[in-house]
Amino acid sequence: MLRLGRAASGCRALAAPHPPGAGGHSKRASSGGKEILLNVHDGESSGIAEILMNRAHARNSLGRVLVNELFRVLESLRCDERIRVVVFKSEVKGVFCAGADLKERAQMNDAEVGHFVHRLRSLMDEIAALPMPTIAAIEGYALGGGLELALACDLRIAASSAKMGLIETTRGLLPGAGGTQRLPRCIGIGLAKELIFTGRQINGQQALSIGLVNHTVPQNDEGDAAYQRALTLAKEILPQAPIAVKMGKLAINRGIEVTFFFSSKIEEPLVKMFKTVMKKVL
C-alpha cells in the first residue's frame, strides 16, 4: 500500500513511499493495475499532490474499484499536513472522466444502485471537504459524474477543446452526485437549469464565459495544457500561509450555506480551528 505522511488525530494516514528529493521533481507510484494513482511532488514543488485517474478501458468512468481507491487516497491526503494543494488529472488522453459506469450499474439490482449512488455523493462530499485547495485539470471530456467531480473541486482549469456537461437527462437520468446543488452555486440557477434540462455539452471557452471554470487554455501538442496551467496555479498557492488558506476555504464553504451575516454556524468551527492551530504553534 502507498503510504503518505503522519495522520492527524483520528485519521489513518499513509507514509511517503520515497525520501524527499530536490529540484522540484515528483515521484509517482507505479500503476500496478490501480485505477487511481498518487503523484507527490518534492523539492521546489513540495506540498503538491496529484490524483491521477487511470482507468483507460472505461474512460475513467466511476466504477466500484475506482471509487474505492479514490476514497482511500482522499483519506490519506486529508490527514497529511505536508500536502498543501491537490490537483486532479487524468492519465487517459482526451478524457477527464466520462461519468458513472453505466455498464457496471446495469448489472446492479435496485438496492445496489441506491447504495452506489449514495457512495458517489459521499465521494464528492469527501473531495469538497478536503482541507487544502483542490484543482481539477480538465483536458478532455468531463461528463455527468465527471463534471460533478470537477465541481467538487475548489478550482477548475480547462483546455479550450475540453467538453463538459451534466448529460444525465439525455439518458433518462438525473445528476445524482451533487451536480444539482454545486452547478447552480457555481454559475447561477438559470444557467444551471438550462444546462441540466438540455444535457448540453460546452467547450472550455464557453465554460469560462459562464464561470464554470477559472481559466481556459489552448490545448498543446502534449495534450496537457490544462494540467500545466493547474500546476502553475498550485505553485502560486504554495507560498501562502497554509493555515490561513485552509481557514479561508472553510469560511467560504460554510458561508455559502448560510444567510448573509457572520453567524455562529461559521464562527464556532473557525474559532475552534483557530484555537487548535494556536495550541500547535505555541
mmCIF file of C-alpha atoms in Angstrom:
data_model
loop_
_atom_site.group_PDB
_atom_site.id
_atom_site.type_symbol
_atom_site.label_atom_id
_atom_site.label_comp_id
_atom_site.label_asym_id
_atom_site.label_seq_id
_atom_site.Cartn_x
_atom_site.Cartn_y
_atom_site.Cartn_z
ATOM 1 C CA MET A 1 0.000 0.000 0.000
ATOM 2 C CA LEU A 2 1.176 3.502 -0.782
ATOM 3 C CA ARG A 3 1.917 5.316 2.468
ATOM 4 C CA LEU A 4 1.737 9.078 2.740
ATOM 5 C CA GLY A 5 2.528 11.083 5.890
ATOM 6 C CA ARG A 6 1.547 11.346 9.529
ATOM 7 C CA ALA A 7 -2.086 11.210 10.476
ATOM 8 C CA ALA A 8 -3.828 13.831 12.489
ATOM 9 C CA SER A 9 -5.815 12.639 15.488
ATOM 10 C CA GLY A 10 -8.496 10.191 14.385
ATOM 11 C CA CYS A 11 -7.026 9.777 10.897
ATOM 12 C CA ARG A 12 -5.415 6.752 9.294
ATOM 13 C CA ALA A 13 -2.761 8.215 7.010
ATOM 14 C CA LEU A 14 -0.281 6.663 4.619
ATOM 15 C CA ALA A 15 3.523 7.291 4.846
ATOM 16 C CA ALA A 16 5.646 8.538 1.933
ATOM 17 C CA PRO A 17 6.897 5.833 -0.448
ATOM 18 C CA HIS A 18 10.066 7.778 -1.223
ATOM 19 C CA PRO A 19 12.525 10.087 0.552
ATOM 20 C CA PRO A 20 12.218 13.812 -0.195
ATOM 21 C CA GLY A 21 14.263 14.942 -3.165
ATOM 22 C CA ALA A 22 15.435 18.218 -4.631
ATOM 23 C CA GLY A 23 14.936 20.191 -7.783
ATOM 24 C CA GLY A 24 11.161 20.212 -7.955
ATOM 25 C CA HIS A 25 10.767 16.648 -9.178
ATOM 26 C CA SER A 26 7.879 14.369 -8.375
ATOM 27 C CA LYS A 27 7.657 10.694 -7.582
ATOM 28 C CA ARG A 28 4.772 8.582 -8.829
ATOM 29 C CA ALA A 29 3.675 5.196 -7.624
ATOM 30 C CA SER A 30 3.682 2.559 -10.361
ATOM 31 C CA SER A 31 0.197 1.711 -11.539
ATOM 32 C CA GLY A 32 0.267 -1.990 -10.663
ATOM 33 C CA GLY A 33 -3.217 -2.243 -12.158
ATOM 34 C CA LYS A 34 -4.538 0.525 -9.943
ATOM 35 C CA GLU A 35 -7.186 2.890 -11.297
ATOM 36 C CA ILE A 36 -6.159 5.782 -9.024
ATOM 37 C CA LEU A 37 -2.508 6.816 -8.757
ATOM 38 C CA LEU A 38 -0.886 9.365 -6.484
ATOM 39 C CA ASN A 39 1.931 11.655 -7.581
ATOM 40 C CA VAL A 40 3.638 13.600 -4.766
ATOM 41 C CA HIS A 41 5.989 16.453 -5.659
ATOM 42 C CA ASP A 42 9.189 17.222 -3.794
ATOM 43 C CA GLY A 43 11.851 19.908 -3.985
ATOM 44 C CA GLU A 44 10.572 23.330 -5.019
ATOM 45 C CA SER A 45 7.081 21.934 -5.634
ATOM 46 C CA SER A 46 6.912 20.073 -2.340
ATOM 47 C CA GLY A 47 3.377 20.246 -0.994
ATOM 48 C CA ILE A 48 1.619 19.479 -4.292
ATOM 49 C CA ALA A 49 -0.096 16.120 -4.685
ATOM 50 C CA GLU A 50 -1.734 14.877 -7.865
ATOM 51 C CA ILE A 51 -4.578 12.384 -8.007
ATOM 52 C CA LEU A 52 -4.352 10.599 -11.353
ATOM 53 C CA MET A 53 -7.339 8.759 -12.815
ATOM 54 C CA ASN A 54 -6.043 5.745 -14.716
ATOM 55 C CA ARG A 55 -8.971 3.655 -15.998
ATOM 56 C CA ALA A 56 -8.249 3.795 -19.714
ATOM 57 C CA HIS A 57 -10.501 0.958 -20.882
ATOM 58 C CA ALA A 58 -13.571 2.700 -19.412
ATOM 59 C CA ARG A 59 -12.548 6.344 -19.998
ATOM 60 C CA ASN A 60 -12.126 6.891 -16.248
ATOM 61 C CA SER A 61 -15.788 6.142 -15.613
ATOM 62 C CA LEU A 62 -16.728 5.929 -11.955
ATOM 63 C CA GLY A 63 -16.908 2.229 -11.200
ATOM 64 C CA ARG A 64 -16.654 0.449 -7.862
ATOM 65 C CA VAL A 65 -12.886 -0.082 -7.956
ATOM 66 C CA LEU A 66 -12.031 3.487 -8.979
ATOM 67 C CA VAL A 67 -14.398 4.918 -6.362
ATOM 68 C CA ASN A 68 -12.998 2.701 -3.586
ATOM 69 C CA GLU A 69 -9.397 3.559 -4.489
ATOM 70 C CA LEU A 70 -10.231 7.253 -4.622
ATOM 71 C CA PHE A 71 -11.792 7.110 -1.148
ATOM 72 C CA ARG A 72 -8.581 5.592 0.226
ATOM 73 C CA VAL A 73 -6.345 8.217 -1.371
ATOM 74 C CA LEU A 74 -8.580 11.045 -0.150
ATOM 75 C CA GLU A 75 -8.364 9.715 3.398
ATOM 76 C CA SER A 76 -4.571 9.718 3.285
ATOM 77 C CA LEU A 77 -4.382 13.246 1.870
ATOM 78 C CA ARG A 78 -6.895 14.642 4.353
ATOM 79 C CA CYS A 79 -4.618 13.538 7.175
ATOM 80 C CA ASP A 80 -1.281 14.636 5.708
ATOM 81 C CA GLU A 81 -0.334 18.138 6.837
ATOM 82 C CA ARG A 82 2.522 18.287 4.313
ATOM 83 C CA ILE A 83 0.097 18.410 1.379
ATOM 84 C CA ARG A 84 -0.853 21.998 0.547
ATOM 85 C CA VAL A 85 -2.621 21.656 -2.841
ATOM 86 C CA VAL A 86 -4.222 18.694 -4.614
ATOM 87 C CA VAL A 87 -4.552 18.513 -8.406
ATOM 88 C CA PHE A 88 -6.971 16.089 -10.058
ATOM 89 C CA LYS A 89 -5.975 14.989 -13.550
ATOM 90 C CA SER A 90 -6.390 12.140 -15.992
ATOM 91 C CA GLU A 91 -3.785 9.698 -17.215
ATOM 92 C CA VAL A 92 -6.089 8.868 -20.136
ATOM 93 C CA LYS A 93 -5.607 11.137 -23.133
ATOM 94 C CA GLY A 94 -8.676 13.014 -24.311
ATOM 95 C CA VAL A 95 -10.850 12.391 -21.273
ATOM 96 C CA PHE A 96 -11.023 13.701 -17.714
ATOM 97 C CA CYS A 97 -13.839 11.459 -16.502
ATOM 98 C CA ALA A 98 -16.732 10.069 -18.542
ATOM 99 C CA GLY A 99 -19.086 9.879 -15.545
ATOM 100 C CA ALA A 100 -20.686 6.924 -13.807
ATOM 101 C CA ASP A 101 -20.021 3.461 -15.219
ATOM 102 C CA LEU A 102 -23.474 2.714 -16.658
ATOM 103 C CA LYS A 103 -22.453 -0.752 -17.871
ATOM 104 C CA GLU A 104 -21.458 -1.695 -14.350
ATOM 105 C CA ARG A 105 -24.598 -0.091 -12.952
ATOM 106 C CA ALA A 106 -26.782 -2.134 -15.341
ATOM 107 C CA GLN A 107 -25.599 -5.289 -13.540
ATOM 108 C CA MET A 108 -26.768 -3.986 -10.147
ATOM 109 C CA ASN A 109 -30.141 -4.550 -8.524
ATOM 110 C CA ASP A 110 -32.188 -1.616 -7.213
ATOM 111 C CA ALA A 111 -30.708 -1.785 -3.723
ATOM 112 C CA GLU A 112 -27.152 -1.872 -5.081
ATOM 113 C CA VAL A 113 -27.852 1.091 -7.364
ATOM 114 C CA GLY A 114 -29.187 3.102 -4.434
ATOM 115 C CA HIS A 115 -26.145 2.267 -2.336
ATOM 116 C CA PHE A 116 -23.720 3.129 -5.155
ATOM 117 C CA VAL A 117 -25.377 6.496 -5.896
ATOM 118 C CA HIS A 118 -25.173 7.327 -2.191
ATOM 119 C CA ARG A 119 -21.490 6.365 -2.242
ATOM 120 C CA LEU A 120 -20.867 8.649 -5.222
ATOM 121 C CA ARG A 121 -22.477 11.539 -3.352
ATOM 122 C CA SER A 122 -20.297 10.793 -0.344
ATOM 123 C CA LEU A 123 -17.226 10.695 -2.587
ATOM 124 C CA MET A 124 -17.919 14.168 -3.979
ATOM 125 C CA ASP A 125 -18.526 15.455 -0.449
ATOM 126 C CA GLU A 126 -15.172 13.991 0.632
ATOM 127 C CA ILE A 127 -13.426 15.803 -2.239
ATOM 128 C CA ALA A 128 -15.144 19.074 -1.332
ATOM 129 C CA ALA A 129 -14.261 18.589 2.343
ATOM 130 C CA LEU A 130 -10.512 18.198 1.821
ATOM 131 C CA PRO A 131 -8.957 20.937 3.977
ATOM 132 C CA MET A 132 -6.485 22.091 1.329
ATOM 133 C CA PRO A 133 -7.338 23.705 -2.062
ATOM 134 C CA THR A 134 -8.152 21.322 -4.903
ATOM 135 C CA ILE A 135 -7.791 21.962 -8.640
ATOM 136 C CA ALA A 136 -9.351 19.954 -11.475
ATOM 137 C CA ALA A 137 -7.296 19.915 -14.697
ATOM 138 C CA ILE A 138 -9.825 19.141 -17.446
ATOM 139 C CA GLU A 139 -8.182 18.189 -20.751
ATOM 140 C CA GLY A 140 -10.983 16.274 -22.489
ATOM 141 C CA TYR A 141 -14.463 15.017 -21.665
ATOM 142 C CA ALA A 142 -15.882 15.718 -18.207
ATOM 143 C CA LEU A 143 -19.440 14.454 -18.438
ATOM 144 C CA GLY A 144 -22.089 13.591 -15.863
ATOM 145 C CA GLY A 145 -20.317 12.372 -12.746
ATOM 146 C CA GLY A 146 -17.033 13.546 -14.256
ATOM 147 C CA LEU A 147 -18.222 17.134 -14.202
ATOM 148 C CA GLU A 148 -19.677 16.597 -10.727
ATOM 149 C CA LEU A 149 -16.200 15.524 -9.606
ATOM 150 C CA ALA A 150 -14.714 18.703 -11.100
ATOM 151 C CA LEU A 151 -17.434 20.786 -9.424
ATOM 152 C CA ALA A 152 -16.486 19.262 -6.070
ATOM 153 C CA CYS A 153 -13.013 20.776 -6.525
ATOM 154 C CA ASP A 154 -12.344 24.361 -5.471
ATOM 155 C CA LEU A 155 -10.896 25.471 -8.807
ATOM 156 C CA ARG A 156 -11.199 24.231 -12.389
ATOM 157 C CA ILE A 157 -8.836 24.687 -15.335
ATOM 158 C CA ALA A 158 -9.955 23.522 -18.773
ATOM 159 C CA ALA A 159 -8.330 23.154 -22.154
ATOM 160 C CA SER A 160 -10.272 25.092 -24.771
ATOM 161 C CA SER A 161 -11.083 21.812 -26.517
ATOM 162 C CA ALA A 162 -12.490 20.146 -23.369
ATOM 163 C CA LYS A 163 -16.133 19.066 -23.353
ATOM 164 C CA MET A 164 -18.218 19.433 -20.191
ATOM 165 C CA GLY A 165 -21.837 18.762 -19.364
ATOM 166 C CA LEU A 166 -24.330 17.204 -16.981
ATOM 167 C CA ILE A 167 -25.782 14.948 -19.657
ATOM 168 C CA GLU A 168 -27.901 12.673 -17.463
ATOM 169 C CA THR A 169 -31.246 13.874 -18.860
ATOM 170 C CA THR A 170 -30.219 12.621 -22.326
ATOM 171 C CA ARG A 171 -30.158 9.140 -20.784
ATOM 172 C CA GLY A 172 -33.316 9.406 -18.726
ATOM 173 C CA LEU A 173 -31.376 10.089 -15.528
ATOM 174 C CA LEU A 174 -30.742 12.960 -13.118
ATOM 175 C CA PRO A 175 -27.395 14.248 -11.823
ATOM 176 C CA GLY A 176 -27.149 12.326 -8.580
ATOM 177 C CA ALA A 177 -23.754 13.169 -7.082
ATOM 178 C CA GLY A 178 -24.185 16.819 -6.179
ATOM 179 C CA GLY A 179 -24.445 18.425 -9.607
ATOM 180 C CA THR A 180 -27.911 19.866 -8.991
ATOM 181 C CA GLN A 181 -26.532 21.683 -5.929
ATOM 182 C CA ARG A 182 -22.995 22.625 -6.950
ATOM 183 C CA LEU A 183 -23.655 23.749 -10.535
ATOM 184 C CA PRO A 184 -26.225 26.454 -9.547
ATOM 185 C CA ARG A 185 -23.863 27.720 -6.859
ATOM 186 C CA CYS A 186 -21.116 27.947 -9.451
ATOM 187 C CA ILE A 187 -22.888 29.526 -12.440
ATOM 188 C CA GLY A 188 -26.316 30.596 -11.152
ATOM 189 C CA ILE A 189 -29.712 28.926 -11.103
ATOM 190 C CA GLY A 190 -30.926 29.911 -14.584
ATOM 191 C CA LEU A 191 -27.858 28.711 -16.465
ATOM 192 C CA ALA A 192 -27.639 25.561 -14.363
ATOM 193 C CA LYS A 193 -31.230 24.664 -15.181
ATOM 194 C CA GLU A 194 -30.617 25.288 -18.873
ATOM 195 C CA LEU A 195 -27.565 23.017 -18.970
ATOM 196 C CA ILE A 196 -29.248 20.256 -16.968
ATOM 197 C CA PHE A 197 -32.588 20.441 -18.827
ATOM 198 C CA THR A 198 -30.891 20.274 -22.236
ATOM 199 C CA GLY A 199 -27.994 17.959 -21.345
ATOM 200 C CA ARG A 200 -25.839 20.303 -23.416
ATOM 201 C CA GLN A 201 -22.079 19.869 -23.720
ATOM 202 C CA ILE A 202 -19.925 23.010 -23.757
ATOM 203 C CA ASN A 203 -16.258 23.568 -24.528
ATOM 204 C CA GLY A 204 -13.607 25.190 -22.368
ATOM 205 C CA GLN A 205 -14.100 28.714 -23.712
ATOM 206 C CA GLN A 206 -17.864 28.543 -23.207
ATOM 207 C CA ALA A 207 -17.306 27.190 -19.698
ATOM 208 C CA LEU A 208 -15.076 30.160 -18.912
ATOM 209 C CA SER A 209 -17.651 32.634 -20.202
ATOM 210 C CA ILE A 210 -20.305 31.378 -17.768
ATOM 211 C CA GLY A 211 -17.954 30.976 -14.804
ATOM 212 C CA LEU A 212 -17.863 27.191 -14.767
ATOM 213 C CA VAL A 213 -14.048 27.178 -14.914
ATOM 214 C CA ASN A 214 -11.480 29.639 -13.578
ATOM 215 C CA HIS A 215 -9.209 29.541 -16.616
ATOM 216 C CA THR A 216 -9.160 28.042 -20.084
ATOM 217 C CA VAL A 217 -6.037 27.450 -22.151
ATOM 218 C CA PRO A 218 -5.380 26.365 -25.755
ATOM 219 C CA GLN A 219 -4.517 22.687 -25.912
ATOM 220 C CA ASN A 220 -0.858 21.877 -26.631
ATOM 221 C CA ASP A 221 0.737 19.053 -28.621
ATOM 222 C CA GLU A 222 1.289 17.009 -25.466
ATOM 223 C CA GLY A 223 -2.388 17.241 -24.514
ATOM 224 C CA ASP A 224 -1.664 18.528 -21.002
ATOM 225 C CA ALA A 225 -2.213 22.291 -21.272
ATOM 226 C CA ALA A 226 -4.844 22.388 -18.516
ATOM 227 C CA TYR A 227 -2.574 20.397 -16.219
ATOM 228 C CA GLN A 228 0.363 22.734 -16.834
ATOM 229 C CA ARG A 229 -1.832 25.757 -16.014
ATOM 230 C CA ALA A 230 -3.189 23.980 -12.922
ATOM 231 C CA LEU A 231 0.373 23.258 -11.786
ATOM 232 C CA THR A 232 1.288 26.937 -12.206
ATOM 233 C CA LEU A 233 -1.723 27.910 -10.107
ATOM 234 C CA ALA A 234 -0.838 25.326 -7.455
ATOM 235 C CA LYS A 235 2.674 26.778 -7.220
ATOM 236 C CA GLU A 236 1.142 30.230 -6.750
ATOM 237 C CA ILE A 237 -0.800 28.919 -3.744
ATOM 238 C CA LEU A 238 2.163 27.057 -2.183
ATOM 239 C CA PRO A 239 3.971 30.089 -0.629
ATOM 240 C CA GLN A 240 0.834 31.331 1.141
ATOM 241 C CA ALA A 241 0.252 30.616 4.831
ATOM 242 C CA PRO A 242 -1.280 27.114 4.845
ATOM 243 C CA ILE A 243 -3.487 27.600 7.903
ATOM 244 C CA ALA A 244 -4.853 30.879 6.528
ATOM 245 C CA VAL A 245 -5.615 29.208 3.192
ATOM 246 C CA LYS A 246 -7.390 26.306 4.897
ATOM 247 C CA MET A 247 -9.396 28.631 7.134
ATOM 248 C CA GLY A 248 -10.288 30.763 4.118
ATOM 249 C CA LYS A 249 -11.606 27.684 2.326
ATOM 250 C CA LEU A 250 -13.611 26.647 5.360
ATOM 251 C CA ALA A 251 -15.081 30.127 5.824
ATOM 252 C CA ILE A 252 -16.128 30.368 2.173
ATOM 253 C CA ASN A 253 -17.635 26.884 2.105
ATOM 254 C CA ARG A 254 -19.580 27.462 5.319
ATOM 255 C CA GLY A 255 -20.524 30.989 4.273
ATOM 256 C CA ILE A 256 -22.373 29.982 1.098
ATOM 257 C CA GLU A 257 -24.526 27.628 3.133
ATOM 258 C CA VAL A 258 -25.948 30.258 5.485
ATOM 259 C CA THR A 259 -27.594 33.674 5.305
ATOM 260 C CA PHE A 260 -25.507 36.755 4.605
ATOM 261 C CA PHE A 261 -24.070 37.536 8.018
ATOM 262 C CA PHE A 262 -21.306 36.097 10.151
ATOM 263 C CA SER A 263 -23.430 33.603 12.038
ATOM 264 C CA SER A 264 -22.422 31.168 14.757
ATOM 265 C CA LYS A 265 -22.595 28.370 12.154
ATOM 266 C CA ILE A 266 -19.453 29.842 10.616
ATOM 267 C CA GLU A 267 -17.906 31.395 13.699
ATOM 268 C CA GLU A 268 -17.892 28.375 16.001
ATOM 269 C CA PRO A 269 -15.927 25.960 13.759
ATOM 270 C CA LEU A 270 -13.499 28.726 12.776
ATOM 271 C CA VAL A 271 -12.845 29.673 16.398
ATOM 272 C CA LYS A 272 -12.372 26.002 17.291
ATOM 273 C CA MET A 273 -9.957 25.526 14.394
ATOM 274 C CA PHE A 274 -8.052 28.699 15.332
ATOM 275 C CA LYS A 275 -7.633 27.555 18.953
ATOM 276 C CA THR A 276 -6.370 24.163 17.775
ATOM 277 C CA VAL A 277 -3.833 25.831 15.487
ATOM 278 C CA MET A 278 -2.633 28.168 18.227
ATOM 279 C CA LYS A 279 -2.042 25.254 20.615
ATOM 280 C CA LYS A 280 0.167 23.587 17.986
ATOM 281 C CA VAL A 281 2.071 26.796 17.251
ATOM 282 C CA LEU A 282 2.598 27.763 20.884
#
